[in-house]
Amino acid sequence: MTIVCNGSKREVENRTLSDVLCELGYGQSMLATAVNGRFVPARHRDSILLGAGDAIEVVTPRQGG
Amino acid sequence: MKLYDATLSSRLILGTAQYPSPHVLSSAVQTAGAEIVTVSLRRESGGAREGEGFWSIIRRLGVRVLPNTAGCHSIKEAVTTAHMAREIFETSWIKLEVIGDSDLLQPDVFQLVEAARILNEDGFRVFPYTTDDLGVAERLLRVGCQVLMPLGAPIGSGRGLNNPFGLQAMRSRFSDVPLIIDAGIGLPSHAAQAMELGYDAILLNTAVAKAGDPINMAAAFAKAIEAGRIAYLSNPIEARDMAFPSTPLLGMPLLS
């Protein structure tokens, strides 16, 4: 199915957010996630099922002012 | 200085962006003696590990982090970003920015107050980036903020304190609330001026990071902030319009 990850369309085979993150190469990265604009805590990633067209945001620490 | 649950000795809070290298960033923070640095969250591509590299630098510094919601223009964006930051950085501190104007990066104070209310109710320790408007400040305190961070001038402008009168009025009105100047500082003298007004701390980034020598500029800011604080505690004299001789006239010989 096609989802949107950080603004780019991606084809993925998995359904849970955890598995999709692994499939996209995030592995054990230190990151935070949102699906369709809503924060998804790490403990809920296994139970969140993604559907076609869902938009996920994956963020990590960065420099800031 | 006490900010929420933390007691701090340094009154300089440094941003971590725009430094020429990670080494310069680390050295600037250490030279300044900063105990708090600001950080952000941004998108990362799978496998990039850029965020982890940056985070390992910050962890080695052993400082507290104050995550921001920089770039957010709505309550929803800011609140969601705050939740993400709390999970990643394992802190309830959040520098709350809700931008209203894209040219001057002024806060949208209406959305700011509502976002602050939501986050305070959810257990966050909110550091709101605000203006020197006393009514807005009152509302931020009413919804649970225990620190206020009025801007000195537009973010990154280096113009110093655009409205010293307003900032002084804010200091007078909220004498028991920690007040931090956030944004607009360009020179150590600007920081000293704010501290002389009685402000508790200065948050800055660009003035150090983009200086020709960021490490020495960090040192200069640390000294200026300390000097300004000591001056404030020393009860400065009032300015006067006319000259007043400092050398006594009594006992002056007649030589004309």
Short mmCIF file of C-alpha atoms in Angstrom, two decimals:
data_model
loop_
_atom_site.label_atom_id
_atom_site.label_comp_id
_atom_site.label_asym_id
_atom_site.label_seq_id
_atom_site.Cartn_x
_atom_site.Cartn_y
_atom_site.Cartn_z
CA MET A 1 0.00 0.00 0.00
CA THR A 2 1.06 3.59 -0.46
CA ILE A 3 1.57 5.79 2.57
CA VAL A 4 3.18 9.19 3.02
CA CYS A 5 6.27 9.33 5.22
CA ASN A 6 7.65 12.77 6.05
CA GLY A 7 5.96 14.20 3.00
CA SER A 8 7.10 11.55 0.48
CA LYS A 9 5.00 8.73 -0.95
CA ARG A 10 6.32 5.30 0.00
CA GLU A 11 5.24 1.77 -0.90
CA VAL A 12 5.18 -0.48 2.16
CA GLU A 13 4.17 -4.08 2.79
CA ASN A 14 3.66 -4.02 6.54
CA ARG A 15 0.65 -2.71 8.43
CA THR A 16 1.63 -1.81 11.99
CA LEU A 17 3.46 1.42 12.56
CA SER A 18 6.34 -0.45 14.24
CA ASP A 19 6.81 -2.76 11.30
CA VAL A 20 6.52 0.04 8.77
CA LEU A 21 9.19 2.02 10.61
CA CYS A 22 11.52 -0.99 10.45
CA GLU A 23 10.71 -1.52 6.79
CA LEU A 24 11.60 2.11 6.05
CA GLY A 25 14.97 1.77 7.78
CA TYR A 26 14.30 3.45 11.12
CA GLY A 27 15.07 0.33 13.15
CA GLN A 28 15.90 1.20 16.75
CA SER A 29 16.44 4.90 16.05
CA MET A 30 15.65 7.43 18.75
CA LEU A 31 12.54 8.95 17.24
CA ALA A 32 9.02 10.17 17.81
CA THR A 33 6.05 9.59 15.56
CA ALA A 34 2.72 11.03 14.54
CA VAL A 35 0.07 9.53 12.26
CA ASN A 36 -2.23 11.88 10.36
CA GLY A 37 -1.12 14.72 12.60
CA ARG A 38 -1.72 12.90 15.91
CA PHE A 39 1.10 11.93 18.25
CA VAL A 40 1.60 8.17 18.60
CA PRO A 41 3.60 7.21 21.70
CA ALA A 42 6.26 4.56 21.23
CA ARG A 43 4.28 2.10 23.37
CA HIS A 44 1.36 2.26 20.92
CA ARG A 45 3.31 1.72 17.70
CA ASP A 46 2.76 -2.04 17.74
CA SER A 47 -1.00 -1.64 17.85
CA ILE A 48 -1.46 1.15 15.30
CA LEU A 49 -2.53 -0.24 11.93
CA LEU A 50 -1.79 1.95 8.95
CA GLY A 51 -4.04 2.23 5.93
CA ALA A 52 -3.44 3.39 2.37
CA GLY A 53 -2.91 7.13 2.22
CA ASP A 54 -2.03 7.53 5.90
CA ALA A 55 0.60 10.15 6.58
CA ILE A 56 3.29 9.45 9.16
CA GLU A 57 5.77 11.90 10.57
CA VAL A 58 9.06 10.64 11.97
CA VAL A 59 11.22 13.13 13.86
CA THR A 60 14.50 12.98 15.73
CA PRO A 61 16.55 15.44 17.84
CA ARG A 62 17.98 18.45 16.05
CA GLN A 63 19.69 21.71 16.74
CA GLY A 64 17.31 24.43 17.87
CA GLY A 65 17.18 27.94 19.20
CA MET B 1 17.81 30.92 39.87
CA LYS B 2 14.87 28.55 40.09
CA LEU B 3 12.98 27.52 36.97
CA TYR B 4 10.19 25.10 37.83
CA ASP B 5 11.86 22.14 39.54
CA ALA B 6 15.44 23.17 38.71
CA THR B 7 17.86 25.36 40.62
CA LEU B 8 20.49 26.80 38.32
CA SER B 9 23.56 28.93 38.74
CA SER B 10 23.99 29.99 35.09
CA ARG B 11 21.66 32.65 33.71
CA LEU B 12 22.61 32.06 30.09
CA ILE B 13 20.50 29.62 28.08
CA LEU B 14 22.07 28.77 24.74
CA GLY B 15 20.52 27.60 21.51
CA THR B 16 22.29 24.81 19.65
CA ALA B 17 21.63 25.79 16.02
CA GLN B 18 23.79 27.40 13.33
CA TYR B 19 27.24 26.69 14.81
CA PRO B 20 30.04 26.11 12.31
CA SER B 21 30.74 22.65 13.77
CA PRO B 22 29.71 20.32 16.60
CA HIS B 23 33.04 21.00 18.27
CA VAL B 24 32.42 24.75 18.30
CA LEU B 25 28.92 24.17 19.67
CA SER B 26 30.26 22.03 22.52
CA SER B 27 33.06 24.46 23.32
CA ALA B 28 30.69 27.45 23.30
CA VAL B 29 28.32 25.76 25.73
CA GLN B 30 31.17 24.77 28.03
CA THR B 31 32.85 28.17 27.86
CA ALA B 32 29.59 29.93 28.64
CA GLY B 33 28.96 27.60 31.55
CA ALA B 34 25.41 27.17 30.25
CA GLU B 35 23.34 24.62 32.13
CA ILE B 36 20.38 24.63 29.72
CA VAL B 37 20.44 24.37 25.92
CA THR B 38 17.51 24.50 23.53
CA VAL B 39 16.89 21.74 21.00
CA SER B 40 14.27 20.88 18.40
CA LEU B 41 12.72 18.00 16.49
CA ARG B 42 12.88 17.60 12.73
CA ARG B 43 12.10 14.98 10.13
CA GLU B 44 14.62 12.26 9.52
CA SER B 45 15.00 9.79 6.66
CA GLY B 46 15.19 6.10 7.42
CA GLY B 47 18.73 4.98 8.23
CA ALA B 48 20.12 8.52 8.44
CA ARG B 49 20.84 8.52 12.19
CA GLU B 50 21.52 12.27 12.06
CA GLY B 51 19.43 12.90 15.16
CA GLU B 52 21.29 10.37 17.22
CA GLY B 53 24.62 11.94 16.30
CA PHE B 54 23.44 15.34 17.47
CA TRP B 55 21.88 13.91 20.63
CA SER B 56 25.09 12.15 21.62
CA ILE B 57 26.89 15.53 21.49
CA ILE B 58 24.30 17.11 23.78
CA ARG B 59 24.34 14.20 26.20
CA ARG B 60 28.11 14.43 26.55
CA LEU B 61 27.70 18.06 27.64
CA GLY B 62 25.65 16.97 30.63
CA VAL B 63 23.26 19.91 30.40
CA ARG B 64 19.49 20.13 30.69
CA VAL B 65 17.61 20.42 27.43
CA LEU B 66 14.72 22.73 26.69
CA PRO B 67 12.98 21.41 23.56
CA ASN B 68 11.19 23.97 21.43
CA THR B 69 8.17 24.02 19.16
CA ALA B 70 9.92 26.30 16.67
CA GLY B 71 8.13 26.75 13.37
CA CYS B 72 4.70 25.78 14.70
CA HIS B 73 1.88 28.07 13.61
CA SER B 74 -1.07 26.36 15.27
CA ILE B 75 -2.11 24.96 18.63
CA LYS B 76 -2.34 21.46 17.18
CA GLU B 77 1.18 21.56 15.72
CA ALA B 78 2.66 22.95 18.91
CA VAL B 79 0.89 20.52 21.23
CA THR B 80 1.77 17.51 19.06
CA THR B 81 5.39 18.64 18.84
CA ALA B 82 5.50 19.06 22.61
CA HIS B 83 4.29 15.50 23.12
CA MET B 84 6.89 14.19 20.70
CA ALA B 85 9.60 16.18 22.47
CA ARG B 86 8.57 14.91 25.90
CA GLU B 87 8.89 11.35 24.72
CA ILE B 88 12.23 11.74 22.95
CA PHE B 89 14.00 14.04 25.39
CA GLU B 90 12.36 12.63 28.52
CA THR B 91 11.60 16.06 29.91
CA SER B 92 8.36 17.86 30.59
CA TRP B 93 10.02 21.21 29.83
CA ILE B 94 8.87 22.82 26.61
CA LYS B 95 9.76 26.13 25.04
CA LEU B 96 6.38 26.95 23.55
CA GLU B 97 6.48 28.89 20.30
CA VAL B 98 3.33 29.47 18.27
CA ILE B 99 4.28 31.79 15.46
CA GLY B 100 1.76 34.33 14.23
CA ASP B 101 3.69 36.44 11.76
CA SER B 102 6.08 34.95 9.25
CA ASP B 103 8.15 38.09 8.65
CA LEU B 104 8.89 39.05 12.24
CA LEU B 105 8.28 35.61 13.77
CA GLN B 106 6.16 37.23 16.45
CA PRO B 107 4.09 34.89 18.61
CA ASP B 108 0.40 34.37 17.99
CA VAL B 109 -0.52 35.20 21.55
CA PHE B 110 -4.13 34.00 21.27
CA GLN B 111 -3.09 30.50 20.24
CA LEU B 112 -0.11 30.66 22.60
CA VAL B 113 -2.32 31.04 25.67
CA GLU B 114 -4.58 28.17 24.62
CA ALA B 115 -1.67 25.87 23.78
CA ALA B 116 -0.09 26.74 27.13
CA ARG B 117 -3.33 25.89 28.91
CA ILE B 118 -3.54 22.49 27.21
CA LEU B 119 0.09 21.64 27.90
CA ASN B 120 0.04 22.82 31.51
CA GLU B 121 -3.03 20.66 32.15
CA ASP B 122 -1.14 17.75 30.65
CA GLY B 123 1.78 18.11 33.05
CA PHE B 124 4.21 20.06 30.89
CA ARG B 125 6.45 22.78 32.32
CA VAL B 126 5.83 25.52 29.79
CA PHE B 127 8.33 28.25 28.87
CA PRO B 128 6.22 30.49 26.62
CA TYR B 129 7.86 32.66 23.95
CA THR B 130 5.70 35.75 24.28
CA THR B 131 5.64 39.53 23.98
CA ASP B 132 5.93 42.19 26.67
CA ASP B 133 2.13 42.61 26.70
CA LEU B 134 1.07 42.53 30.34
CA GLY B 135 -2.42 41.23 29.60
CA VAL B 136 -1.06 38.26 27.69
CA ALA B 137 1.47 37.63 30.47
CA GLU B 138 -1.33 37.62 33.02
CA ARG B 139 -3.25 35.04 31.01
CA LEU B 140 -0.21 32.82 30.59
CA LEU B 141 0.28 32.83 34.35
CA ARG B 142 -3.40 32.15 34.89
CA VAL B 143 -3.25 29.00 32.75
CA GLY B 144 -0.32 27.68 34.76
CA CYS B 145 2.93 29.03 33.30
CA GLN B 146 5.51 29.75 35.99
CA VAL B 147 8.08 31.33 33.67
CA LEU B 148 7.63 34.01 30.99
CA MET B 149 9.93 34.58 28.03
CA PRO B 150 9.26 37.90 26.30
CA LEU B 151 11.15 38.65 23.12
CA GLY B 152 13.72 41.42 23.08
CA ALA B 153 13.49 41.89 19.31
CA PRO B 154 12.62 39.64 16.35
CA ILE B 155 14.28 36.22 16.41
CA GLY B 156 17.73 36.31 14.88
CA SER B 157 17.66 40.08 14.34
CA GLY B 158 20.34 40.98 16.88
CA ARG B 159 18.65 44.32 17.53
CA GLY B 160 18.70 44.09 21.31
CA LEU B 161 15.83 45.34 23.46
CA ASN B 162 13.32 47.08 21.18
CA ASN B 163 11.12 48.18 24.05
CA PRO B 164 13.03 48.57 27.33
CA PHE B 165 10.08 50.47 28.81
CA GLY B 166 7.71 47.54 28.20
CA LEU B 167 10.20 45.03 29.51
CA GLN B 168 10.78 47.11 32.64
CA ALA B 169 7.03 47.36 33.19
CA MET B 170 6.79 43.59 32.89
CA ARG B 171 9.56 43.16 35.43
CA SER B 172 7.82 45.51 37.83
CA ARG B 173 4.41 43.90 37.44
CA PHE B 174 5.57 40.30 37.83
CA SER B 175 8.27 40.71 40.42
CA ASP B 176 8.07 37.08 41.62
CA VAL B 177 7.94 35.37 38.21
CA PRO B 178 11.15 34.24 36.50
CA LEU B 179 11.48 36.35 33.35
CA ILE B 180 13.79 35.35 30.53
CA ILE B 181 14.57 37.46 27.48
CA ASP B 182 14.14 35.17 24.52
CA ALA B 183 15.26 36.34 21.09
CA GLY B 184 16.67 39.44 19.50
CA ILE B 185 19.86 39.75 21.48
CA GLY B 186 22.88 40.67 19.33
CA LEU B 187 25.55 41.92 21.69
CA PRO B 188 26.69 41.23 25.23
CA SER B 189 25.71 44.80 26.08
CA HIS B 190 22.09 43.97 25.13
CA ALA B 191 22.17 41.04 27.53
CA ALA B 192 23.70 43.17 30.26
CA GLN B 193 20.98 45.79 29.75
CA ALA B 194 18.26 43.17 30.21
CA MET B 195 19.92 41.84 33.33
CA GLU B 196 20.27 45.38 34.71
CA LEU B 197 16.48 45.68 34.33
CA GLY B 198 16.19 42.71 36.66
CA TYR B 199 15.57 39.94 34.17
CA ASP B 200 16.46 36.50 35.46
CA ALA B 201 18.14 35.02 32.42
CA ILE B 202 18.86 35.40 28.71
CA LEU B 203 18.11 32.86 26.01
CA LEU B 204 20.08 33.39 22.83
CA ASN B 205 21.48 31.48 19.89
CA THR B 206 22.34 33.42 16.75
CA ALA B 207 24.47 36.07 18.47
CA VAL B 208 26.90 33.38 19.61
CA ALA B 209 26.58 30.78 16.86
CA LYS B 210 27.02 33.24 13.98
CA ALA B 211 29.74 35.35 15.58
CA GLY B 212 33.15 35.21 13.95
CA ASP B 213 34.44 33.50 17.08
CA PRO B 214 31.48 31.78 18.76
CA ILE B 215 33.50 30.41 21.67
CA ASN B 216 34.87 33.77 22.72
CA MET B 217 31.47 35.38 22.14
CA ALA B 218 29.94 32.81 24.47
CA ALA B 219 32.47 33.85 27.09
CA ALA B 220 31.65 37.52 26.51
CA PHE B 221 27.94 36.90 26.98
CA ALA B 222 28.53 34.93 30.17
CA LYS B 223 30.53 37.82 31.63
CA ALA B 224 28.00 40.44 30.50
CA ILE B 225 25.11 38.54 32.00
CA GLU B 226 26.93 38.11 35.27
CA ALA B 227 27.89 41.80 35.29
CA GLY B 228 24.32 42.86 34.56
CA ARG B 229 22.99 40.70 37.36
CA ILE B 230 25.47 42.06 39.89
CA ALA B 231 24.64 45.60 38.78
CA TYR B 232 20.91 44.99 39.24
CA LEU B 233 21.48 43.64 42.74
CA SER B 234 23.68 46.66 43.51
CA ASN B 235 20.78 49.10 43.06
CA PRO B 236 21.95 51.39 40.22
CA ILE B 237 21.63 55.18 40.47
CA GLU B 238 18.83 57.06 38.76
CA ALA B 239 19.75 58.89 35.55
CA ARG B 240 19.56 62.70 35.81
CA ASP B 241 19.31 65.46 33.23
CA MET B 242 21.93 67.84 34.66
CA ALA B 243 25.55 67.34 35.64
CA PHE B 244 26.37 66.85 39.28
CA PRO B 245 30.01 67.07 40.36
CA SER B 246 31.40 63.87 41.80
CA THR B 247 34.36 65.68 43.37
CA PRO B 248 33.38 67.73 46.44
CA LEU B 249 33.40 71.50 45.94
CA LEU B 250 33.96 72.11 49.67
CA GLY B 251 37.63 72.91 50.33
CA MET B 252 38.44 73.93 46.76
CA PRO B 253 41.29 76.53 46.80
CA LEU B 254 40.78 79.99 45.30
CA LEU B 255 43.21 80.06 42.41
CA SER B 256 41.59 82.41 39.90
#
